[in-house]
GROMACS .gro file of C-alpha atoms in nm:
model
  223
    1UNK     CA    1   0.707  -2.594 -11.266
    2UNK     CA    2   0.621  -2.970 -11.272
    3UNK     CA    3   0.334  -2.898 -11.566
    4UNK     CA    4   0.608  -2.801 -11.793
    5UNK     CA    5   0.840  -3.109 -11.742
    6UNK     CA    6   0.660  -3.244 -12.070
    7UNK     CA    7   0.775  -2.935 -12.260
    8UNK     CA    8   1.159  -2.965 -12.130
    9UNK     CA    9   1.187  -3.345 -12.243
   10UNK     CA   10   1.083  -3.245 -12.554
   11UNK     CA   11   1.391  -3.000 -12.571
   12UNK     CA   12   1.747  -3.038 -12.720
   13UNK     CA   13   1.877  -2.958 -12.371
   14UNK     CA   14   1.724  -3.233 -12.204
   15UNK     CA   15   1.711  -3.501 -12.495
   16UNK     CA   16   1.763  -3.833 -12.338
   17UNK     CA   17   1.630  -3.710 -11.984
   18UNK     CA   18   1.324  -3.850 -11.841
   19UNK     CA   19   1.053  -3.625 -11.669
   20UNK     CA   20   1.146  -3.781 -11.299
   21UNK     CA   21   1.542  -3.742 -11.353
   22UNK     CA   22   1.446  -3.371 -11.519
   23UNK     CA   23   1.244  -3.279 -11.188
   24UNK     CA   24   1.506  -3.388 -10.938
   25UNK     CA   25   1.749  -3.171 -11.162
   26UNK     CA   26   1.564  -2.852 -11.136
   27UNK     CA   27   1.666  -2.743 -10.776
   28UNK     CA   28   2.039  -2.789 -10.889
   29UNK     CA   29   1.984  -2.607 -11.170
   30UNK     CA   30   1.853  -2.353 -11.010
   31UNK     CA   31   1.522  -2.338 -11.245
   32UNK     CA   32   1.273  -2.023 -11.223
   33UNK     CA   33   0.966  -1.971 -11.409
   34UNK     CA   34   0.877  -1.619 -11.559
   35UNK     CA   35   0.574  -1.516 -11.723
   36UNK     CA   36   0.518  -1.252 -11.990
   37UNK     CA   37   0.178  -1.075 -12.157
   38UNK     CA   38   0.175  -1.013 -12.505
   39UNK     CA   39   0.373  -0.682 -12.588
   40UNK     CA   40   0.636  -0.756 -12.254
   41UNK     CA   41   0.988  -0.755 -12.296
   42UNK     CA   42   1.156  -1.061 -12.223
   43UNK     CA   43   1.506  -0.908 -12.235
   44UNK     CA   44   1.568  -0.547 -12.353
   45UNK     CA   45   1.882  -0.465 -12.555
   46UNK     CA   46   2.198  -0.358 -12.345
   47UNK     CA   47   2.088  -0.569 -12.060
   48UNK     CA   48   2.302  -0.840 -11.916
   49UNK     CA   49   2.207  -1.189 -11.958
   50UNK     CA   50   2.331  -1.430 -11.685
   51UNK     CA   51   2.065  -1.737 -11.702
   52UNK     CA   52   2.006  -1.991 -11.993
   53UNK     CA   53   1.607  -1.937 -12.087
   54UNK     CA   54   1.392  -2.216 -12.261
   55UNK     CA   55   1.068  -2.084 -12.373
   56UNK     CA   56   0.768  -2.327 -12.223
   57UNK     CA   57   0.470  -2.158 -12.362
   58UNK     CA   58   0.361  -1.878 -12.597
   59UNK     CA   59   0.569  -1.717 -12.868
   60UNK     CA   60   0.900  -1.466 -12.856
   61UNK     CA   61   1.072  -1.262 -13.176
   62UNK     CA   62   1.378  -1.127 -13.117
   63UNK     CA   63   1.450  -0.832 -13.299
   64UNK     CA   64   1.631  -0.526 -13.310
   65UNK     CA   65   1.504  -0.137 -13.408
   66UNK     CA   66   1.747   0.113 -13.533
   67UNK     CA   67   1.768   0.450 -13.442
   68UNK     CA   68   1.467   0.547 -13.677
   69UNK     CA   69   1.227   0.306 -13.550
   70UNK     CA   70   1.309   0.032 -13.821
   71UNK     CA   71   1.262  -0.284 -13.734
   72UNK     CA   72   1.425  -0.615 -13.810
   73UNK     CA   73   1.316  -0.974 -13.645
   74UNK     CA   74   1.652  -1.180 -13.650
   75UNK     CA   75   1.443  -1.495 -13.520
   76UNK     CA   76   1.127  -1.627 -13.361
   77UNK     CA   77   1.164  -1.862 -13.084
   78UNK     CA   78   0.879  -2.142 -13.040
   79UNK     CA   79   0.827  -2.360 -12.739
   80UNK     CA   80   1.095  -2.590 -12.618
   81UNK     CA   81   1.394  -2.378 -12.809
   82UNK     CA   82   1.640  -2.177 -12.585
   83UNK     CA   83   1.770  -1.861 -12.616
   84UNK     CA   84   2.011  -1.593 -12.480
   85UNK     CA   85   2.295  -1.839 -12.456
   86UNK     CA   86   2.516  -1.615 -12.678
   87UNK     CA   87   2.555  -1.409 -12.395
   88UNK     CA   88   2.633  -1.643 -12.125
   89UNK     CA   89   3.026  -1.689 -12.224
   90UNK     CA   90   3.262  -1.408 -11.980
   91UNK     CA   91   3.266  -1.102 -12.222
   92UNK     CA   92   3.015  -1.141 -12.399
   93UNK     CA   93   2.910  -0.845 -12.353
   94UNK     CA   94   2.511  -0.676 -12.345
   95UNK     CA   95   2.248  -0.825 -12.528
   96UNK     CA   96   2.267  -0.692 -12.856
   97UNK     CA   97   1.856  -0.743 -12.906
   98UNK     CA   98   1.531  -0.696 -12.802
   99UNK     CA   99   1.291  -1.032 -12.695
  100UNK     CA  100   0.967  -0.960 -12.703
  101UNK     CA  101   0.670  -1.195 -12.631
  102UNK     CA  102   0.412  -1.182 -12.908
  103UNK     CA  103   0.131  -1.363 -12.694
  104UNK     CA  104   0.115  -1.467 -12.343
  105UNK     CA  105   0.423  -1.672 -12.269
  106UNK     CA  106   0.611  -1.886 -11.959
  107UNK     CA  107   1.001  -1.908 -11.995
  108UNK     CA  108   1.175  -2.143 -11.766
  109UNK     CA  109   1.512  -1.971 -11.641
  110UNK     CA  110   1.831  -2.209 -11.546
  111UNK     CA  111   2.177  -2.081 -11.354
  112UNK     CA  112   2.434  -2.150 -11.606
  113UNK     CA  113   2.685  -2.155 -11.405
  114UNK     CA  114   2.506  -2.472 -11.224
  115UNK     CA  115   2.439  -2.590 -11.540
  116UNK     CA  116   2.780  -2.617 -11.629
  117UNK     CA  117   2.954  -2.741 -11.281
  118UNK     CA  118   2.852  -3.119 -11.264
  119UNK     CA  119   2.669  -3.177 -10.884
  120UNK     CA  120   2.889  -3.377 -10.622
  121UNK     CA  121   2.699  -3.666 -10.724
  122UNK     CA  122   2.785  -3.645 -11.051
  123UNK     CA  123   2.452  -3.761 -11.190
  124UNK     CA  124   2.481  -3.878 -11.488
  125UNK     CA  125   2.175  -3.683 -11.626
  126UNK     CA  126   2.340  -3.383 -11.535
  127UNK     CA  127   2.634  -3.483 -11.741
  128UNK     CA  128   2.435  -3.556 -12.069
  129UNK     CA  129   2.235  -3.218 -12.016
  130UNK     CA  130   2.603  -3.050 -12.040
  131UNK     CA  131   2.648  -3.250 -12.392
  132UNK     CA  132   2.308  -3.173 -12.509
  133UNK     CA  133   2.414  -2.807 -12.474
  134UNK     CA  134   2.696  -2.801 -12.673
  135UNK     CA  135   2.496  -3.009 -12.954
  136UNK     CA  136   2.214  -2.772 -12.929
  137UNK     CA  137   2.491  -2.471 -12.921
  138UNK     CA  138   2.592  -2.647 -13.285
  139UNK     CA  139   2.223  -2.645 -13.425
  140UNK     CA  140   2.193  -2.282 -13.317
  141UNK     CA  141   2.506  -2.188 -13.562
  142UNK     CA  142   2.387  -2.433 -13.820
  143UNK     CA  143   2.049  -2.222 -13.799
  144UNK     CA  144   2.272  -1.892 -13.817
  145UNK     CA  145   2.410  -1.997 -14.153
  146UNK     CA  146   2.067  -2.048 -14.279
  147UNK     CA  147   2.000  -1.711 -14.184
  148UNK     CA  148   2.270  -1.589 -14.325
  149UNK     CA  149   2.225  -1.741 -14.652
  150UNK     CA  150   1.905  -1.542 -14.685
  151UNK     CA  151   1.985  -1.217 -14.604
  152UNK     CA  152   2.252  -1.232 -14.876
  153UNK     CA  153   2.022  -1.305 -15.135
  154UNK     CA  154   1.992  -0.978 -15.350
  155UNK     CA  155   1.610  -0.951 -15.459
  156UNK     CA  156   1.269  -0.974 -15.256
  157UNK     CA  157   1.232  -1.272 -15.487
  158UNK     CA  158   1.547  -1.444 -15.390
  159UNK     CA  159   1.490  -1.390 -15.047
  160UNK     CA  160   1.121  -1.529 -15.025
  161UNK     CA  161   1.264  -1.838 -15.243
  162UNK     CA  162   1.541  -1.913 -14.996
  163UNK     CA  163   1.357  -1.826 -14.666
  164UNK     CA  164   1.068  -2.075 -14.794
  165UNK     CA  165   1.330  -2.352 -14.944
  166UNK     CA  166   1.437  -2.336 -14.594
  167UNK     CA  167   1.124  -2.357 -14.393
  168UNK     CA  168   0.999  -2.635 -14.635
  169UNK     CA  169   1.317  -2.820 -14.545
  170UNK     CA  170   1.326  -2.752 -14.194
  171UNK     CA  171   0.997  -2.917 -14.139
  172UNK     CA  172   1.009  -3.184 -14.356
  173UNK     CA  173   0.722  -3.112 -14.592
  174UNK     CA  174   0.622  -2.871 -14.915
  175UNK     CA  175   0.331  -2.786 -14.694
  176UNK     CA  176   0.377  -2.582 -14.364
  177UNK     CA  177   0.344  -2.273 -14.176
  178UNK     CA  178   0.555  -1.963 -14.113
  179UNK     CA  179   0.592  -1.823 -13.721
  180UNK     CA  180   0.488  -1.489 -13.895
  181UNK     CA  181   0.203  -1.269 -14.009
  182UNK     CA  182   0.303  -1.042 -14.365
  183UNK     CA  183   0.469  -0.774 -14.183
  184UNK     CA  184   0.669  -0.968 -13.945
  185UNK     CA  185   0.803  -1.141 -14.259
  186UNK     CA  186   0.899  -0.835 -14.417
  187UNK     CA  187   1.092  -0.759 -14.101
  188UNK     CA  188   1.264  -1.099 -14.107
  189UNK     CA  189   1.338  -1.089 -14.486
  190UNK     CA  190   1.454  -0.701 -14.432
  191UNK     CA  191   1.214  -0.604 -14.730
  192UNK     CA  192   0.921  -0.377 -14.846
  193UNK     CA  193   0.602  -0.494 -14.695
  194UNK     CA  194   0.414  -0.414 -15.001
  195UNK     CA  195   0.691  -0.535 -15.283
  196UNK     CA  196   0.705  -0.857 -15.098
  197UNK     CA  197   0.330  -0.910 -15.120
  198UNK     CA  198   0.309  -0.800 -15.501
  199UNK     CA  199   0.626  -1.075 -15.544
  200UNK     CA  200   0.450  -1.340 -15.349
  201UNK     CA  201   0.094  -1.308 -15.584
  202UNK     CA  202   0.344  -1.297 -15.878
  203UNK     CA  203   0.498  -1.635 -15.719
  204UNK     CA  204   0.145  -1.798 -15.694
  205UNK     CA  205   0.024  -1.672 -16.047
  206UNK     CA  206   0.338  -1.867 -16.181
  207UNK     CA  207   0.250  -2.150 -15.999
  208UNK     CA  208   0.522  -2.169 -15.764
  209UNK     CA  209   0.324  -2.193 -15.465
  210UNK     CA  210  -0.028  -2.112 -15.311
  211UNK     CA  211  -0.048  -1.976 -14.989
  212UNK     CA  212  -0.312  -1.846 -14.747
  213UNK     CA  213  -0.218  -1.592 -14.450
  214UNK     CA  214   0.076  -1.825 -14.289
  215UNK     CA  215   0.005  -2.115 -14.431
  216UNK     CA  216   0.185  -2.227 -14.784
  217UNK     CA  217   0.252  -2.508 -14.996
  218UNK     CA  218   0.540  -2.513 -15.255
  219UNK     CA  219   0.445  -2.630 -15.595
  220UNK     CA  220   0.678  -2.783 -15.855
  221UNK     CA  221   0.740  -2.695 -16.170
  222UNK     CA  222   0.516  -2.839 -16.447
  223UNK     CA  223   0.801  -2.786 -16.731
   0.00000   0.00000   0.00000
C-alpha cells in the first residue's frame, strides 16, 4: 500500500494531507488493494457498490452496452481519480454501468462508513478528508454538467467541437491528449466512427485543428 501514497497525496480526496498522515489513516479507513488485468471488470452492471474506490495505477472506462451490444463510454478514469461514489448513499440501488480495466490497473478501496465517521481521536486529517470528499463530489457534478452539454449537441461536428473545447479547457492548453482511441472516442460521443473520422479530417482541412492519434492541437481562425 505504501507505494501508492504519492498517488493518494495528489488525489482530491486527500488534498492537504501528508503521506505520513495518509499512511496512518489507511487502517482506520479499511483500505484494501485490488489488481485487475486488461479487460477485467472492476464493477459489473447490477452489482451493489459499498466501497469508495480510487484508481492508483492504469486506466478504466465506465461504459454501458445496450441489449444489442452497442457501447457507450460514460467516462474515463485516470490514476488519482475516484469512482463508485454515486452508489454509496442508502437506496442508491445497483450500479447502472460497467467499469472495465482498459490496461493493467490497481484500485484502492475504502470503507465509506469509516470514511464518514470521524475516528475517536477526532484527528484533524480525517475531518479534512471528509470535507475533501464533499468538494470532490462537487467537481464530479460539474464534470457531469459538461458531459451533458456535449451529449446535447445534435451533429457529429458540434459534438466534436464541444468535446475538444472541453478537453482544452480542462488541460489548460490548446494542445492536449485525449484518453480514447478513435472507436472509444466515437463511443463516448455516441456517434458513428466513420462519420466522426470524416468530420475530423474536414475540420483539419479547414484549419481548425491538427491531430495524430490521440494528440490534438486546436488552431485559431485566421479570419
